[in-house]
Amino acid sequence: QMQLVESGGGVVQPGRSLSLSCAASGFTFSSYGMHWVRQAPGKGLEWVAVIWYDGSNRNYADSVKGRFTISRDNSKKTLHLQMNSLRVEDTAVYYCAKDVRFGSGTYWIDYWGQGTLVTVSS
Amino acid sequence: DIVMTQSPDSLAVSLGERATINCKSSQSVLYSSNNKNYLVWYQQKLGQSPKVLIYWASTRESGVPDRFNGSGSGTDFTLTISSLQAEDVAVYYCQQYYTTPRTFGQGTKVEIK
């Protein structure tokens, strides 16, 4: 069955970097767009970034643009999120999520991982 | 960016009664070329990842009970739970996929009265 397993979360100081990964299985990873969505403790969902199935198109939330980079390795069925210049307000559970749309473009998320917690604190 | 605003922030409903959640977008999410509303509803239970309930504003995801219904068009949408069950206690989010950045509503917490 479909599985998305995030890793790389932890505690990091403000201004430092952290890299998240998401290992996908149970579906043809290379055919679907992928998202990162985050949720601060006790707060709502915030969309972070999306990447098309082939990596040709990427979009970001204004709050992370210029600091975060989404990427994918289709040969390894892995999604990445490189987070630089981290801020206290980036503290959240980060979810890796699969888009429902096959091929070009993206629609809604049809499957979510369990999330990995990133804490930015001095 | 499209701003999604849900109301109310929380509601308490008796078992078997109707729960209604509203979602308003700051601009239309109706794509005129295909007449589809690019609006999805998610349910998030405590300690779990979100789960899709409704897409295209009114199409129920496979396996979702028929007491969940989505309606609306353009900028105003509604999620209705026709007869609230104990397992429906959760936070519900709307999200637009009309454009990027994708944006969520702030969430509506549904509890049992």
Coordinates of C-alpha atoms in Angstrom, one line a residue:
Chain A
Q1 CA 0.0 0.0 0.0
M2 CA 1.0 3.6 -0.4
Q3 CA 3.5 4.9 2.1
L4 CA 5.2 8.2 2.7
V5 CA 7.9 8.3 5.5
E6 CA 9.4 11.6 6.5
S7 CA 12.8 11.9 8.2
G8 CA 15.3 14.6 9.2
G9 CA 13.3 16.5 11.7
G10 CA 14.9 17.7 15.0
V11 CA 16.0 20.7 17.0
V12 CA 18.0 23.4 15.2
Q13 CA 19.1 26.9 16.2
P14 CA 17.7 30.0 14.4
G15 CA 19.6 30.8 11.3
R16 CA 20.8 27.3 10.7
S17 CA 19.8 24.8 8.1
L18 CA 18.0 21.4 8.1
S19 CA 17.1 19.0 5.3
L20 CA 14.0 16.8 5.3
S21 CA 13.5 13.7 3.3
C22 CA 10.4 11.7 2.4
A23 CA 10.7 8.1 1.2
A24 CA 7.8 7.0 -1.0
S25 CA 6.5 3.5 -1.8
G26 CA 3.4 1.8 -3.0
F27 CA 2.8 4.1 -6.0
T28 CA 4.6 5.3 -9.1
F29 CA 6.4 8.2 -7.5
S30 CA 7.8 9.6 -10.7
S31 CA 4.3 10.2 -12.1
Y32 CA 2.9 12.5 -9.4
G33 CA 3.5 15.9 -8.0
M34 CA 4.5 16.2 -4.4
H35 CA 3.9 18.7 -1.6
W36 CA 5.2 19.8 1.7
V37 CA 2.7 21.1 4.2
R38 CA 3.4 22.1 7.8
Q39 CA 1.5 22.5 11.0
A40 CA 2.8 24.6 13.9
P41 CA 1.9 23.1 17.3
G42 CA -1.8 23.5 18.0
K43 CA -2.3 25.5 14.8
G44 CA -3.8 24.9 11.4
L45 CA -2.3 23.6 8.1
E46 CA 0.1 25.7 6.1
W47 CA 1.0 24.7 2.5
V48 CA 4.8 25.1 2.0
A49 CA 5.8 23.9 -1.5
V50 CA 5.0 21.7 -4.5
I51 CA 7.1 20.1 -7.2
W52 CA 5.8 18.6 -10.4
Y53 CA 6.3 14.9 -11.2
D54 CA 9.4 15.6 -13.2
G55 CA 10.8 18.4 -11.1
S56 CA 10.2 20.9 -14.0
N57 CA 8.0 23.2 -11.9
R58 CA 8.2 24.3 -8.3
N59 CA 6.2 26.7 -6.2
Y60 CA 6.5 28.0 -2.7
A61 CA 4.6 29.8 0.0
D62 CA 5.6 33.4 0.4
S63 CA 6.7 32.7 4.0
V64 CA 9.5 30.3 2.8
K65 CA 10.4 31.6 -0.6
G66 CA 14.1 32.1 -1.0
R67 CA 14.9 30.1 2.1
F68 CA 13.4 26.6 1.3
T69 CA 14.1 24.4 -1.7
I70 CA 11.9 21.5 -2.7
S71 CA 13.5 18.8 -4.8
R72 CA 13.0 15.2 -5.8
D73 CA 15.0 12.1 -6.8
N74 CA 12.7 9.9 -8.9
S75 CA 15.4 7.2 -9.2
K76 CA 15.3 6.9 -5.4
K77 CA 11.6 7.7 -4.9
T78 CA 12.5 10.4 -2.5
L79 CA 11.3 14.0 -1.9
H80 CA 13.4 16.6 -0.2
L81 CA 13.0 19.9 1.5
Q82 CA 16.2 21.9 2.1
M83 CA 15.5 24.6 4.8
N84 CA 17.9 27.4 5.2
S85 CA 17.9 30.5 7.5
L86 CA 15.5 28.8 9.8
R87 CA 13.3 31.0 12.1
V88 CA 11.5 30.2 15.3
E89 CA 8.2 30.5 13.4
D90 CA 9.3 27.6 11.1
T91 CA 8.7 25.3 14.1
A92 CA 6.1 22.7 12.9
V93 CA 5.3 19.2 12.0
Y94 CA 6.3 18.9 8.3
Y95 CA 4.1 16.6 6.2
C96 CA 5.2 15.1 2.9
A97 CA 2.1 14.6 0.7
K98 CA 1.2 13.2 -2.7
D99 CA -0.8 15.0 -5.3
V100 CA -3.7 13.2 -6.9
R101 CA -2.9 14.3 -10.4
F102 CA -1.1 12.0 -12.8
G103 CA 1.5 13.8 -14.9
S104 CA 1.8 17.5 -15.5
G105 CA 0.2 19.9 -13.1
T106 CA -1.2 19.5 -9.6
Y107 CA -4.6 19.4 -7.9
W108 CA -5.3 18.4 -4.3
I109 CA -3.4 16.1 -1.9
D110 CA -4.8 12.6 -1.7
Y111 CA -2.3 11.0 0.7
W112 CA -0.2 12.4 3.6
G113 CA 2.7 11.1 5.5
Q114 CA 2.8 11.0 9.3
G115 CA 5.0 14.1 9.5
T116 CA 8.3 15.0 11.1
L117 CA 8.7 17.6 13.8
V118 CA 11.1 20.5 13.3
T119 CA 11.8 22.7 16.3
V120 CA 13.7 25.9 15.8
S121 CA 15.0 27.2 19.1
S122 CA 18.1 28.7 20.7
Chain B
D1 CA -2.7 35.1 -2.8
I2 CA -6.2 33.7 -2.3
V3 CA -7.3 34.0 1.3
M4 CA -9.6 31.2 2.6
T5 CA -11.8 32.1 5.5
Q6 CA -13.8 29.5 7.4
S7 CA -16.6 30.0 9.8
P8 CA -17.2 29.3 12.5
D9 CA -13.8 28.5 14.2
S10 CA -15.5 25.9 16.3
L11 CA -18.9 24.4 16.8
A12 CA -20.5 21.9 19.1
V13 CA -23.3 19.7 17.7
S14 CA -25.4 17.0 19.3
L15 CA -25.1 13.5 18.1
G16 CA -27.3 12.9 15.1
E17 CA -27.7 16.7 14.4
R18 CA -26.5 18.6 11.4
A19 CA -23.1 20.4 11.4
T20 CA -22.4 23.1 8.8
I21 CA -19.1 24.7 8.1
N22 CA -18.6 27.6 5.7
C23 CA -15.6 28.5 3.6
K24 CA -15.1 31.7 1.7
S25 CA -12.4 32.5 -0.8
S26 CA -11.1 36.0 -1.5
Q27 CA -11.5 35.4 -5.2
S28 CA -13.4 32.9 -7.3
V29 CA -11.9 29.3 -7.5
L30 CA -14.3 28.4 -10.3
Y31 CA -12.4 27.7 -13.5
S32 CA -14.6 28.8 -16.4
S33 CA -13.1 26.5 -19.0
N34 CA -14.3 23.4 -17.3
N35 CA -16.9 24.8 -14.9
K36 CA -15.1 23.2 -11.9
N37 CA -14.5 24.6 -8.5
Y38 CA -11.0 24.0 -7.3
L39 CA -11.9 23.5 -3.7
V40 CA -11.2 20.5 -1.4
W41 CA -12.2 19.6 2.1
Y42 CA -10.0 17.7 4.6
Q43 CA -10.7 16.2 7.9
Q44 CA -8.0 15.9 10.6
K45 CA -8.6 13.9 13.7
L46 CA -6.5 14.5 16.8
G47 CA -3.0 13.1 16.4
Q48 CA -3.5 12.0 12.8
S49 CA -2.6 13.3 9.3
P50 CA -5.4 15.0 7.3
K51 CA -7.7 13.0 5.1
V52 CA -9.5 14.1 2.0
L53 CA -13.3 14.2 2.2
I54 CA -14.6 16.2 -0.7
Y55 CA -12.9 17.5 -3.9
W56 CA -14.1 19.7 -6.8
A57 CA -16.2 21.3 -4.0
S58 CA -18.9 18.6 -4.1
T59 CA -17.4 15.2 -5.1
R60 CA -17.1 12.8 -2.2
E61 CA -13.9 10.8 -1.9
S62 CA -14.3 7.0 -2.2
G63 CA -15.1 5.5 1.2
V64 CA -16.3 8.7 2.8
P65 CA -19.7 8.3 4.4
D66 CA -22.6 10.0 2.5
R67 CA -23.5 12.1 5.5
F68 CA -20.6 14.4 4.4
N69 CA -21.7 16.7 1.6
G70 CA -20.0 19.7 -0.1
S71 CA -21.7 22.5 -1.9
G72 CA -21.2 26.0 -3.2
S73 CA -19.5 27.7 -6.2
G74 CA -17.3 30.6 -7.0
T75 CA -16.3 32.0 -3.6
D76 CA -18.7 30.5 -1.1
F77 CA -18.7 26.9 -0.1
T78 CA -20.2 24.7 2.6
L79 CA -19.4 21.3 4.2
T80 CA -22.4 19.7 5.8
I81 CA -22.4 16.7 8.1
S82 CA -26.0 15.7 8.0
S83 CA -26.1 13.5 11.1
L84 CA -23.0 14.0 13.3
Q85 CA -21.4 10.8 14.6
A86 CA -18.9 10.5 17.5
E87 CA -16.2 9.6 15.0
D88 CA -16.7 12.9 13.2
V89 CA -15.0 14.9 16.0
A90 CA -12.1 16.5 14.1
V91 CA -10.8 19.7 12.6
Y92 CA -12.0 20.4 9.1
Y93 CA -10.1 22.5 6.6
C94 CA -11.0 23.8 3.1
Q95 CA -8.2 24.5 0.6
Q96 CA -8.1 26.0 -2.8
Y97 CA -6.1 24.4 -5.6
Y98 CA -7.0 27.0 -8.2
T99 CA -3.6 28.6 -8.0
T100 CA -0.3 28.6 -6.1
P101 CA 0.4 29.3 -3.4
R102 CA -2.2 26.8 -2.3
T103 CA -4.0 28.2 0.7
F104 CA -6.0 26.6 3.5
G105 CA -8.7 27.9 5.7
Q106 CA -7.8 28.3 9.3
G107 CA -9.8 25.2 10.3
T108 CA -13.1 24.5 12.0
K109 CA -13.1 22.3 15.1
V110 CA -16.2 20.1 15.4
E111 CA -17.1 18.7 18.8
I112 CA -20.0 16.9 20.4
K113 CA -22.4 18.9 22.5

